[in-house]
Amino acid sequence: MADYKSIPSPCYVVEEPLLLKNLELIKQVKDRAGVEIILALKAFALWKLFPLIRRFIPCATASSVNEARLVFEEMGSRAHTYSPACTDGDFAELIKYSSHITFNSLRQFKHFQPLTTNAGHPVSCGLRINPEYSAVKTALYNPCSIGSRLGITCDQLGKTLPKGVEGLHFHTLCESTSHDLELTLAAVEKRFGRYLPHIKWLNMGGGHLMTHREYDVEHLIALLQDFRRKYPNLQIILEPGSAFAWQTGFLLTTIVDITDNRGIRTAIIDASFTCHMPDCLEMPYRPTIRGTSEPTPGKPTYRIGGCSCLAGDFMGDWSFDKQLKIGDLLIFEDMIHYTLVKTTMFNGIPHPSIALMKADGSVEMLRTFTFEDYRSRMD
């Protein structure tokens, strides 16, 4: 059993057995469906664990020069790269680290594609398409909303694709099901089907939450197999992010104060929602805290407050089996994907440490943060 008291607070803790379980499932889908699955760094970029990930998945997708370079240097492969827009300076660097580059607009494609012929290694170019359909309900995460800047609509393309386009890329899902993908593929075929027999690859983007306990993995595999039979010329690529780190660890925090305002008790922790759990406020969603329940009459109930000075840095409410006290640990479940990559040091609040918990309960510290990490951001 792990000794949580020995872990510095606050701390993100990746549980190695849970990560391995996800990796094994993802590789099983990859092998059985005959597709390529790559890691989306925008959701999980903990490069010290790349040697573990490489045993199952050898490549990753990037959305910036820094991500592409990280893939190249730490994953040991060139990245599948997409960005909504590239500058001339960025693109000169992106070429070095990329095997595939997807362009968001025809203007960017025409400007940059000729430069890829002098890369010194093969670079396959594609276009991001907008099938004008997405099952995502949260507007902040819907790339197919009216007026979206992401992707090219079918009316912007002619009867044939521009010379040099070898692939198409769509990304319309967000922690979605295989049935959402099935509906998306129908929209893609309806609007862009005429191009599919004439390209080399189709990137189906991310958002495939195949490691969720309710995800229909068999339906996904059958769907991908059927699509490959229909278009045998295509290499099919999926680039999930959350699926890799879904339910693979937690954020350990400590209660540092308890306030009471007109009967609302708030337990203030040594971490911050806005700094360390931003999707809770952006999505928004109410995270799971270990050992709690929904607000229950007769049980001690608390709002949880972050330690920043942002008035909205709180969430609530949770019921506990006993009264909380200063020094108690609170463990926020499923806090590995889209947390480490989105944290800030707002207010100069220290970044949580990062640790790996092994199957035997032993803990390996991967990173701790100091004043110099905060200072160097402005250096």
CSV table of C-alpha atoms in Angstrom, one decimal:
chain,number,residue,atom,x,y,z
A,1,MET,CA,0.0,0.0,0.0
A,2,ALA,CA,1.2,3.5,-0.8
A,3,ASP,CA,2.0,5.8,2.1
A,4,TYR,CA,0.3,9.0,0.9
A,5,LYS,CA,1.8,11.0,3.8
A,6,SER,CA,5.2,10.4,2.2
A,7,ILE,CA,4.2,12.2,-1.0
A,8,PRO,CA,4.9,15.9,-1.1
A,9,SER,CA,1.7,18.0,-1.3
A,10,PRO,CA,0.5,19.0,-3.8
A,11,CYS,CA,1.5,16.3,-6.2
A,12,TYR,CA,0.3,14.8,-9.5
A,13,VAL,CA,0.8,11.0,-9.1
A,14,VAL,CA,0.7,8.8,-12.2
A,15,GLU,CA,-0.2,5.2,-11.3
A,16,GLU,CA,2.0,3.0,-13.5
A,17,PRO,CA,-0.2,-0.1,-13.6
A,18,LEU,CA,-3.2,2.0,-14.8
A,19,LEU,CA,-1.1,3.6,-17.5
A,20,LEU,CA,0.1,0.2,-18.7
A,21,LYS,CA,-3.5,-1.1,-18.8
A,22,ASN,CA,-4.4,1.8,-21.1
A,23,LEU,CA,-1.4,1.3,-23.3
A,24,GLU,CA,-2.1,-2.4,-23.7
A,25,LEU,CA,-5.7,-1.7,-24.8
A,26,ILE,CA,-4.7,1.0,-27.2
A,27,LYS,CA,-2.1,-1.3,-28.8
A,28,GLN,CA,-4.7,-4.0,-29.0
A,29,VAL,CA,-7.0,-1.7,-31.0
A,30,LYS,CA,-4.1,-0.6,-33.2
A,31,ASP,CA,-3.1,-4.2,-34.0
A,32,ARG,CA,-6.6,-5.6,-34.5
A,33,ALA,CA,-7.9,-2.7,-36.5
A,34,GLY,CA,-4.8,-2.4,-38.6
A,35,VAL,CA,-4.5,1.3,-38.0
A,36,GLU,CA,-1.8,3.7,-36.7
A,37,ILE,CA,-2.5,5.2,-33.3
A,38,ILE,CA,-0.3,8.0,-32.0
A,39,LEU,CA,-0.2,10.0,-28.8
A,40,ALA,CA,-1.5,13.6,-28.8
A,41,LEU,CA,0.9,15.6,-26.7
A,42,LYS,CA,-1.6,18.3,-26.2
A,43,ALA,CA,-3.3,16.0,-23.6
A,44,PHE,CA,-0.3,14.3,-22.1
A,45,ALA,CA,3.4,15.3,-22.6
A,46,LEU,CA,5.1,13.8,-19.6
A,47,TRP,CA,8.2,12.9,-21.6
A,48,LYS,CA,9.9,11.0,-18.7
A,49,LEU,CA,7.4,8.3,-19.4
A,50,PHE,CA,7.9,8.2,-23.1
A,51,PRO,CA,10.3,5.1,-22.8
A,52,LEU,CA,7.3,3.3,-21.3
A,53,ILE,CA,4.9,4.5,-23.9
A,54,ARG,CA,7.3,3.7,-26.8
A,55,ARG,CA,6.9,0.0,-25.9
A,56,PHE,CA,3.4,0.2,-27.2
A,57,ILE,CA,3.1,3.3,-29.4
A,58,PRO,CA,6.1,4.7,-31.2
A,59,CYS,CA,5.0,8.1,-32.4
A,60,ALA,CA,3.1,11.2,-31.4
A,61,THR,CA,1.3,14.2,-32.8
A,62,ALA,CA,2.3,17.8,-32.2
A,63,SER,CA,0.7,21.2,-32.5
A,64,SER,CA,3.7,23.5,-32.1
A,65,VAL,CA,7.5,23.6,-32.6
A,66,ASN,CA,8.1,22.8,-29.0
A,67,GLU,CA,5.9,19.7,-29.1
A,68,ALA,CA,7.4,18.5,-32.4
A,69,ARG,CA,10.9,18.9,-31.0
A,70,LEU,CA,9.9,17.0,-27.9
A,71,VAL,CA,8.6,14.1,-30.0
A,72,PHE,CA,11.8,14.1,-32.0
A,73,GLU,CA,14.2,14.3,-29.1
A,74,GLU,CA,12.4,12.2,-26.4
A,75,MET,CA,10.0,9.9,-28.4
A,76,GLY,CA,12.7,9.2,-31.0
A,77,SER,CA,10.5,9.7,-34.0
A,78,ARG,CA,9.3,12.5,-36.2
A,79,ALA,CA,5.9,14.1,-35.3
A,80,HIS,CA,2.6,14.2,-37.2
A,81,THR,CA,2.2,18.0,-36.9
A,82,TYR,CA,-0.8,20.3,-37.2
A,83,SER,CA,-1.2,23.9,-36.2
A,84,PRO,CA,-4.0,26.3,-37.0
A,85,ALA,CA,-1.4,28.7,-38.4
A,86,CYS,CA,2.4,28.6,-38.9
A,87,THR,CA,4.8,31.5,-39.1
A,88,ASP,CA,7.8,31.4,-41.5
A,89,GLY,CA,10.2,31.0,-38.6
A,90,ASP,CA,8.1,28.2,-37.0
A,91,PHE,CA,7.8,26.3,-40.2
A,92,ALA,CA,11.6,26.1,-40.8
A,93,GLU,CA,11.8,24.4,-37.4
A,94,LEU,CA,8.7,22.2,-37.9
A,95,ILE,CA,10.1,20.6,-41.0
A,96,LYS,CA,13.1,19.3,-39.1
A,97,TYR,CA,10.9,17.4,-36.6
A,98,SER,CA,7.9,16.3,-38.7
A,99,SER,CA,7.1,13.3,-40.9
A,100,HIS,CA,3.6,14.6,-41.6
A,101,ILE,CA,2.3,18.2,-41.7
A,102,THR,CA,-1.4,19.0,-41.9
A,103,PHE,CA,-2.3,22.5,-43.0
A,104,ASN,CA,-5.3,24.3,-41.7
A,105,SER,CA,-6.0,26.5,-44.8
A,106,LEU,CA,-5.3,26.4,-48.5
A,107,ARG,CA,-3.3,29.6,-48.2
A,108,GLN,CA,-1.0,28.0,-45.7
A,109,PHE,CA,-0.6,24.9,-47.8
A,110,LYS,CA,0.3,26.9,-50.9
A,111,HIS,CA,2.8,29.0,-49.0
A,112,PHE,CA,4.6,26.3,-47.1
A,113,GLN,CA,4.2,23.0,-49.0
A,114,PRO,CA,6.9,23.8,-51.6
A,115,LEU,CA,9.4,24.1,-48.7
A,116,THR,CA,8.9,20.5,-47.6
A,117,THR,CA,10.6,19.2,-50.7
A,118,ASN,CA,13.9,20.5,-49.3
A,119,ALA,CA,13.5,19.0,-45.9
A,120,GLY,CA,16.2,16.3,-46.3
A,121,HIS,CA,13.7,13.6,-45.3
A,122,PRO,CA,10.2,12.7,-46.5
A,123,VAL,CA,7.4,15.0,-45.3
A,124,SER,CA,3.8,14.0,-46.2
A,125,CYS,CA,1.5,17.0,-46.5
A,126,GLY,CA,-2.3,17.0,-45.9
A,127,LEU,CA,-5.2,19.4,-45.3
A,128,ARG,CA,-7.4,19.6,-42.2
A,129,ILE,CA,-11.0,19.3,-43.3
A,130,ASN,CA,-14.2,20.5,-41.6
A,131,PRO,CA,-17.0,18.0,-42.1
A,132,GLU,CA,-19.4,20.5,-40.5
A,133,TYR,CA,-20.6,17.9,-38.1
A,134,SER,CA,-19.6,17.3,-34.5
A,135,ALA,CA,-21.3,15.5,-31.6
A,136,VAL,CA,-19.5,17.7,-29.1
A,137,LYS,CA,-22.0,19.7,-27.1
A,138,THR,CA,-19.7,22.1,-25.2
A,139,ALA,CA,-19.1,25.1,-27.6
A,140,LEU,CA,-15.6,25.7,-26.3
A,141,TYR,CA,-14.5,22.3,-27.6
A,142,ASN,CA,-16.6,22.1,-30.8
A,143,PRO,CA,-14.4,22.7,-33.9
A,144,CYS,CA,-17.3,22.5,-36.3
A,145,SER,CA,-19.4,25.4,-35.0
A,146,ILE,CA,-20.5,28.0,-37.5
A,147,GLY,CA,-17.6,30.2,-38.5
A,148,SER,CA,-15.0,27.9,-37.0
A,149,ARG,CA,-11.4,28.8,-37.9
A,150,LEU,CA,-10.4,25.1,-37.9
A,151,GLY,CA,-10.4,23.2,-41.1
A,152,ILE,CA,-11.5,23.6,-44.7
A,153,THR,CA,-15.1,23.1,-45.7
A,154,CYS,CA,-16.0,21.1,-48.8
A,155,ASP,CA,-17.2,24.2,-50.7
A,156,GLN,CA,-13.6,25.6,-50.5
A,157,LEU,CA,-12.2,22.7,-52.5
A,158,GLY,CA,-12.5,21.9,-56.2
A,159,LYS,CA,-13.2,18.6,-57.9
A,160,THR,CA,-9.6,17.5,-57.2
A,161,LEU,CA,-7.2,18.2,-54.4
A,162,PRO,CA,-4.3,20.6,-54.9
A,163,LYS,CA,-1.1,18.9,-56.2
A,164,GLY,CA,1.0,17.7,-53.2
A,165,VAL,CA,-1.9,16.8,-50.9
A,166,GLU,CA,-1.3,13.3,-49.7
A,167,GLY,CA,-3.8,13.1,-46.8
A,168,LEU,CA,-6.8,14.6,-45.1
A,169,HIS,CA,-7.2,15.2,-41.4
A,170,PHE,CA,-10.4,15.8,-39.4
A,171,HIS,CA,-10.7,16.3,-35.7
A,172,THR,CA,-14.3,16.6,-34.4
A,173,LEU,CA,-14.4,14.5,-31.3
A,174,CYS,CA,-13.8,15.3,-27.6
A,175,GLU,CA,-13.9,12.3,-25.1
A,176,SER,CA,-16.4,10.8,-27.5
A,177,THR,CA,-17.7,7.3,-28.4
A,178,SER,CA,-17.2,5.1,-31.4
A,179,HIS,CA,-20.7,5.8,-32.4
A,180,ASP,CA,-19.9,9.5,-32.5
A,181,LEU,CA,-17.0,8.5,-34.8
A,182,GLU,CA,-19.4,6.5,-37.0
A,183,LEU,CA,-21.6,9.5,-37.5
A,184,THR,CA,-18.6,11.7,-38.2
A,185,LEU,CA,-17.3,9.3,-40.8
A,186,ALA,CA,-20.7,9.5,-42.6
A,187,ALA,CA,-20.4,13.3,-42.7
A,188,VAL,CA,-16.8,13.0,-44.0
A,189,GLU,CA,-17.8,10.6,-46.8
A,190,LYS,CA,-20.8,12.8,-47.7
A,191,ARG,CA,-18.7,15.9,-48.1
A,192,PHE,CA,-15.2,14.7,-49.0
A,193,GLY,CA,-15.8,11.1,-50.2
A,194,ARG,CA,-14.7,11.9,-53.8
A,195,TYR,CA,-11.2,12.6,-52.5
A,196,LEU,CA,-10.7,9.5,-50.4
A,197,PRO,CA,-9.7,7.0,-53.2
A,198,HIS,CA,-6.9,9.4,-54.3
A,199,ILE,CA,-5.0,10.1,-51.1
A,200,LYS,CA,-2.6,8.0,-49.0
A,201,TRP,CA,-3.8,8.7,-45.5
A,202,LEU,CA,-6.7,9.8,-43.4
A,203,ASN,CA,-6.1,11.1,-39.9
A,204,MET,CA,-9.2,10.8,-37.8
A,205,GLY,CA,-7.9,13.1,-35.1
A,206,GLY,CA,-8.3,12.7,-31.4
A,207,GLY,CA,-11.1,12.5,-28.9
A,208,HIS,CA,-11.5,8.7,-29.1
A,209,LEU,CA,-11.9,7.8,-25.5
A,210,MET,CA,-11.4,4.1,-26.0
A,211,THR,CA,-10.1,3.4,-22.5
A,212,HIS,CA,-13.3,4.6,-20.8
A,213,ARG,CA,-15.0,1.7,-19.1
A,214,GLU,CA,-18.2,2.2,-21.2
A,215,TYR,CA,-16.5,2.7,-24.5
A,216,ASP,CA,-17.5,0.1,-27.1
A,217,VAL,CA,-14.0,-1.1,-28.2
A,218,GLU,CA,-15.4,-3.9,-30.4
A,219,HIS,CA,-17.6,-1.5,-32.3
A,220,LEU,CA,-14.6,0.8,-32.9
A,221,ILE,CA,-12.4,-2.0,-34.2
A,222,ALA,CA,-15.2,-3.3,-36.6
A,223,LEU,CA,-15.9,0.3,-37.8
A,224,LEU,CA,-12.2,0.9,-38.6
A,225,GLN,CA,-11.9,-2.5,-40.3
A,226,ASP,CA,-14.9,-1.9,-42.5
A,227,PHE,CA,-13.6,1.6,-43.4
A,228,ARG,CA,-10.2,0.1,-44.4
A,229,ARG,CA,-11.9,-2.5,-46.6
A,230,LYS,CA,-13.8,0.2,-48.3
A,231,TYR,CA,-10.7,2.4,-48.9
A,232,PRO,CA,-7.7,-0.1,-49.0
A,233,ASN,CA,-5.5,2.7,-50.3
A,234,LEU,CA,-5.7,4.6,-47.0
A,235,GLN,CA,-3.4,4.5,-44.0
A,236,ILE,CA,-5.8,5.2,-41.1
A,237,ILE,CA,-4.4,7.3,-38.3
A,238,LEU,CA,-6.0,8.1,-34.9
A,239,GLU,CA,-4.4,10.5,-32.4
A,240,PRO,CA,-6.1,10.2,-29.0
A,241,GLY,CA,-4.8,12.1,-26.1
A,242,SER,CA,-7.1,11.7,-23.0
A,243,ALA,CA,-7.4,7.9,-23.8
A,244,PHE,CA,-3.7,7.4,-22.9
A,245,ALA,CA,-3.9,9.0,-19.5
A,246,TRP,CA,-7.6,8.4,-18.7
A,247,GLN,CA,-8.0,7.4,-15.0
A,248,THR,CA,-4.3,6.8,-14.6
A,249,GLY,CA,-3.6,9.0,-11.6
A,250,PHE,CA,-4.6,11.7,-9.1
A,251,LEU,CA,-3.7,15.1,-7.7
A,252,LEU,CA,-2.9,14.8,-4.0
A,253,THR,CA,-3.6,18.0,-2.0
A,254,THR,CA,-3.8,19.1,1.6
A,255,ILE,CA,-6.3,21.3,3.5
A,256,VAL,CA,-4.7,24.4,4.8
A,257,ASP,CA,-7.7,26.3,6.1
A,258,ILE,CA,-11.5,26.1,6.5
A,259,THR,CA,-13.7,29.1,6.2
A,260,ASP,CA,-17.4,29.6,7.0
A,261,ASN,CA,-19.6,32.2,5.3
A,262,ARG,CA,-23.3,32.2,6.1
A,263,GLY,CA,-23.3,28.4,6.6
A,264,ILE,CA,-21.1,27.6,3.5
A,265,ARG,CA,-18.0,25.9,4.7
A,266,THR,CA,-15.0,26.0,2.3
A,267,ALA,CA,-12.0,23.8,2.7
A,268,ILE,CA,-9.1,25.7,1.1
A,269,ILE,CA,-6.4,23.4,-0.3
A,270,ASP,CA,-2.7,23.9,-1.3
A,271,ALA,CA,-3.6,23.7,-5.0
A,272,SER,CA,-5.7,25.7,-7.3
A,273,PHE,CA,-8.5,24.8,-9.8
A,274,THR,CA,-7.5,27.7,-12.1
A,275,CYS,CA,-3.8,26.9,-11.9
A,276,HIS,CA,-3.8,23.1,-11.7
A,277,MET,CA,-7.2,21.8,-12.7
A,278,PRO,CA,-8.2,24.3,-15.3
A,279,ASP,CA,-10.6,22.1,-17.3
A,280,CYS,CA,-12.8,21.8,-14.2
A,281,LEU,CA,-13.6,25.5,-14.7
A,282,GLU,CA,-13.4,25.6,-18.5
A,283,MET,CA,-15.3,22.5,-19.5
A,284,PRO,CA,-16.8,22.8,-16.8
A,285,TYR,CA,-17.0,19.6,-14.8
A,286,ARG,CA,-17.1,18.5,-11.1
A,287,PRO,CA,-14.1,16.3,-10.4
A,288,THR,CA,-14.3,13.2,-8.2
A,289,ILE,CA,-12.7,13.5,-4.7
A,290,ARG,CA,-11.8,10.1,-3.2
A,291,GLY,CA,-14.0,9.2,-0.2
A,292,THR,CA,-16.7,11.7,-0.9
A,293,SER,CA,-20.4,11.6,-2.1
A,294,GLU,CA,-22.9,13.9,-3.6
A,295,PRO,CA,-24.2,16.5,-1.1
A,296,THR,CA,-26.1,14.5,1.5
A,297,PRO,CA,-28.3,15.9,4.3
A,298,GLY,CA,-26.9,15.1,7.7
A,299,LYS,CA,-23.4,14.6,6.4
A,300,PRO,CA,-20.5,17.1,6.7
A,301,THR,CA,-20.6,19.1,3.4
A,302,TYR,CA,-17.9,21.4,2.1
A,303,ARG,CA,-17.1,23.6,-0.9
A,304,ILE,CA,-13.5,23.1,-2.0
A,305,GLY,CA,-11.5,26.3,-2.6
A,306,GLY,CA,-8.2,26.8,-4.4
A,307,CYS,CA,-5.3,28.8,-3.0
A,308,SER,CA,-5.2,31.5,-5.7
A,309,CYS,CA,-6.8,35.0,-5.3
A,310,LEU,CA,-9.3,34.4,-8.2
A,311,ALA,CA,-12.7,34.7,-6.7
A,312,GLY,CA,-14.0,31.9,-8.8
A,313,ASP,CA,-11.2,29.5,-7.8
A,314,PHE,CA,-13.6,27.0,-6.1
A,315,MET,CA,-16.0,24.2,-6.7
A,316,GLY,CA,-18.6,22.5,-4.6
A,317,ASP,CA,-20.1,20.7,-2.9
A,318,TRP,CA,-19.0,17.4,-1.6
A,319,SER,CA,-20.2,15.4,1.5
A,320,PHE,CA,-17.7,13.6,3.7
A,321,ASP,CA,-18.1,10.9,6.3
A,322,LYS,CA,-16.6,13.1,9.0
A,323,GLN,CA,-15.7,16.7,9.7
A,324,LEU,CA,-12.7,17.9,7.8
A,325,LYS,CA,-9.7,19.4,9.6
A,326,ILE,CA,-6.6,21.3,8.6
A,327,GLY,CA,-3.9,18.9,7.5
A,328,ASP,CA,-6.3,16.3,6.0
A,329,LEU,CA,-5.4,15.0,2.5
A,330,LEU,CA,-7.8,15.4,-0.4
A,331,ILE,CA,-7.2,13.3,-3.5
A,332,PHE,CA,-8.7,14.4,-6.8
A,333,GLU,CA,-9.1,11.4,-9.1
A,334,ASP,CA,-8.3,11.3,-12.8
A,335,MET,CA,-6.0,14.4,-12.9
A,336,ILE,CA,-3.3,13.4,-15.4
A,337,HIS,CA,-4.7,14.2,-18.8
A,338,TYR,CA,-5.1,17.9,-19.7
A,339,THR,CA,-3.7,19.0,-16.4
A,340,LEU,CA,0.1,19.0,-16.4
A,341,VAL,CA,0.0,20.4,-20.0
A,342,LYS,CA,-2.3,23.3,-19.0
A,343,THR,CA,-1.1,24.4,-15.6
A,344,THR,CA,0.0,27.9,-14.8
A,345,MET,CA,2.0,29.7,-12.1
A,346,PHE,CA,-0.6,32.4,-11.7
A,347,ASN,CA,-0.1,34.3,-8.4
A,348,GLY,CA,3.3,32.6,-8.2
A,349,ILE,CA,1.7,29.5,-6.8
A,350,PRO,CA,4.1,26.6,-6.8
A,351,HIS,CA,3.5,23.9,-9.4
A,352,PRO,CA,2.6,20.5,-7.9
A,353,SER,CA,5.3,17.9,-7.9
A,354,ILE,CA,5.1,15.0,-10.3
A,355,ALA,CA,5.5,11.4,-9.3
A,356,LEU,CA,5.2,7.8,-10.6
A,357,MET,CA,3.6,5.2,-8.3
A,358,LYS,CA,4.7,1.7,-9.0
A,359,ALA,CA,2.7,-1.5,-8.7
A,360,ASP,CA,4.2,-2.2,-5.2
A,361,GLY,CA,3.2,1.2,-4.0
A,362,SER,CA,6.6,2.7,-4.1
A,363,VAL,CA,6.9,6.3,-5.4
A,364,GLU,CA,9.5,7.7,-7.8
A,365,MET,CA,9.6,11.5,-7.9
A,366,LEU,CA,9.8,12.7,-11.5
A,367,ARG,CA,9.9,16.4,-10.9
A,368,THR,CA,9.7,19.0,-8.1
A,369,PHE,CA,9.4,22.7,-8.7
A,370,THR,CA,11.2,25.6,-7.0
A,371,PHE,CA,11.2,29.4,-7.0
A,372,GLU,CA,13.7,29.3,-9.9
A,373,ASP,CA,11.0,27.7,-12.1
A,374,TYR,CA,8.7,30.6,-11.4
A,375,ARG,CA,11.4,33.2,-11.8
A,376,SER,CA,12.8,31.8,-15.0
A,377,ARG,CA,9.5,32.2,-16.8
A,378,MET,CA,10.2,36.0,-16.7
A,379,ASP,CA,13.9,35.7,-17.2
